[in-house]
């Protein structure tokens, strides 16, 4: 059996098959092409077939290879954390824009650490605190931060439960999918931790808790930025406006969907 033979037999997308083969053989995809006529050992064939089979059963590529790129950084991912999505880079870009020099920022529900690490990697001046309720997730965030040599403080907290002090920015990509959403039983989401995807209710529980808690944790005039679902921008803006936030607005992702909403908290301003 050669790489070429296996590729021809693979029943999955050819690009995915190449990614999995390169992973199994611990080589680059360029090397796969160079070595495509080399004979593989029985063990190598078995390893590759096992991965192809798991992919055929629907397991996400990122869990099979154990990594996913986010904001130009390769991050370790396991089924303990959500697989970072490209649309979440919008949250990072907005965070960079809103975070003052040497500012203190909290990333709540950090998962793999994607948002916190991307921020800390680009903004060396920032003091980044990354929280999660899952110890398993925090261990992965810690690993990723160390791997990329960025300084972030990882701590276990249920949203603001164990958070002290004031921040110049709070960001979060919380579980916002409604329990009834059919997407939960489709594609990669079937294999991701449900606690990272859904609040097991109408999708607004975590978003609301963060909007509520952030009021006591932001310096005057500082921003809260929340990623949310494709149909939640209006609900998030409404809650922010009704609870006294300023400059409430939403931003569109590359697909043109309002994906992040936020506002500034000015404790000194009269409640509206
Ligand atoms: N953006 C993810 C999805 O739609 C969900 C992420 C989340 O719930 N925070 O698949």
Coordinates of C-alpha atoms in Angstrom, one line a residue, residues 116-255:
X116 CA -7.2 35.2 25.5
X117 CA -4.0 33.9 23.9
X118 CA -4.6 35.7 20.6
X119 CA -5.0 38.9 22.5
X120 CA -2.0 38.4 24.8
X121 CA 0.1 37.3 21.8
X122 CA -0.5 40.5 19.9
X123 CA -0.9 42.9 22.9
X124 CA 2.1 42.2 25.1
X125 CA 1.1 45.2 27.2
X126 CA -2.2 43.6 28.2
X127 CA -2.9 41.9 31.5
X128 CA -5.1 39.0 30.5
X129 CA -7.2 36.9 32.8
X130 CA -8.8 33.8 31.3
X131 CA -11.6 31.9 33.1
X132 CA -13.5 28.7 32.6
X133 CA -15.7 26.6 34.8
X134 CA -14.0 23.4 33.4
X135 CA -10.7 22.4 34.9
X136 CA -10.0 20.3 31.8
X137 CA -10.5 23.3 29.6
X138 CA -8.2 25.5 31.8
X139 CA -5.5 22.8 31.5
X140 CA -5.7 23.1 27.7
X141 CA -5.7 26.9 27.8
X142 CA -2.6 26.8 30.1
X143 CA -0.9 24.4 27.7
X144 CA -1.6 26.6 24.7
X145 CA -0.5 29.8 26.5
X146 CA 2.8 28.2 27.5
X147 CA 3.3 26.7 24.1
X148 CA 3.0 30.2 22.6
X149 CA 5.0 31.8 25.4
X150 CA 2.3 34.3 26.4
X151 CA 1.4 35.3 29.9
X152 CA -2.2 34.9 30.8
X153 CA -3.7 34.2 34.2
X154 CA -6.0 31.1 34.1
X155 CA -8.6 30.7 36.8
X156 CA -11.6 28.6 37.5
X157 CA -14.7 30.7 37.8
X158 CA -18.4 30.4 36.9
X159 CA -18.6 33.7 34.9
X160 CA -17.8 36.4 37.5
X161 CA -18.1 34.2 40.6
X162 CA -14.5 34.3 41.6
X163 CA -13.4 37.4 39.8
X164 CA -12.1 40.3 41.8
X165 CA -11.4 43.9 40.8
X166 CA -12.2 46.0 37.8
X167 CA -11.3 45.6 34.1
X168 CA -10.7 47.8 31.1
X169 CA -12.5 45.2 29.0
X170 CA -14.5 42.1 29.3
X171 CA -14.9 39.7 26.4
X172 CA -16.7 36.3 26.1
X173 CA -17.8 33.7 23.6
X174 CA -20.2 31.9 25.9
X175 CA -22.5 29.0 25.2
X176 CA -25.4 30.7 23.3
X177 CA -27.1 28.0 21.3
X178 CA -30.7 27.3 22.3
X179 CA -31.3 23.7 23.5
X180 CA -33.9 23.3 20.8
X181 CA -31.5 24.3 17.9
X182 CA -31.1 21.5 15.4
X183 CA -27.5 22.4 14.8
X184 CA -26.6 20.8 18.1
X185 CA -27.3 17.4 16.5
X186 CA -25.4 18.1 13.3
X187 CA -21.7 18.1 12.2
X188 CA -18.9 18.9 14.5
X189 CA -21.2 20.2 17.2
X190 CA -22.3 16.6 18.0
X191 CA -18.7 15.9 19.3
X192 CA -18.1 19.2 21.2
X193 CA -18.8 19.7 24.9
X194 CA -22.4 20.7 25.2
X195 CA -21.6 23.0 28.1
X196 CA -19.5 25.1 25.7
X197 CA -22.3 25.3 23.1
X198 CA -25.6 25.6 24.8
X199 CA -27.2 26.9 28.0
X200 CA -29.7 24.1 27.8
X201 CA -32.4 26.8 27.7
X202 CA -33.2 29.6 25.2
X203 CA -29.6 30.5 24.5
X204 CA -29.7 33.7 26.4
X205 CA -28.8 32.5 30.0
X206 CA -25.0 32.8 29.8
X207 CA -25.2 36.0 27.7
X208 CA -27.6 37.6 30.3
X209 CA -25.5 36.5 33.3
X210 CA -22.4 38.1 31.8
X211 CA -24.2 41.3 30.9
X212 CA -25.5 41.5 34.5
X213 CA -22.2 40.6 36.1
X214 CA -20.0 42.9 34.0
X215 CA -21.6 46.0 35.5
X216 CA -19.7 45.4 38.7
X217 CA -16.4 44.6 37.0
X218 CA -15.8 47.3 34.5
X219 CA -13.9 50.6 35.0
X220 CA -16.0 53.6 34.0
X221 CA -16.4 53.9 30.2
X222 CA -15.0 50.4 29.6
X223 CA -16.3 47.9 27.0
X224 CA -18.1 44.6 27.2
X225 CA -17.9 42.5 24.0
X226 CA -20.0 39.4 23.5
X227 CA -20.1 36.9 20.7
X228 CA -23.6 35.5 20.1
X229 CA -25.7 33.5 17.7
X230 CA -26.8 34.7 14.2
X231 CA -30.2 35.7 15.5
X232 CA -29.4 37.1 19.0
X233 CA -28.0 40.6 18.2
X234 CA -31.3 42.4 18.8
X235 CA -31.9 40.6 22.1
X236 CA -28.4 41.3 23.4
X237 CA -28.6 45.0 22.3
X238 CA -32.0 45.3 24.0
X239 CA -30.8 44.0 27.3
X240 CA -27.7 46.3 27.2
X241 CA -29.8 49.3 26.4
X242 CA -32.4 48.5 29.0
X243 CA -29.8 48.0 31.7
X244 CA -28.0 51.3 31.1
X245 CA -25.1 50.6 28.8
X246 CA -23.8 53.3 26.4
X247 CA -22.7 53.1 22.8
X248 CA -24.5 49.8 22.4
X249 CA -23.8 48.3 19.0
X250 CA -23.3 45.1 17.0
X251 CA -20.6 44.1 14.5
X252 CA -20.8 41.8 11.5
X253 CA -18.6 38.8 10.9
X254 CA -17.1 38.0 7.4
X255 CA -20.4 36.3 6.5

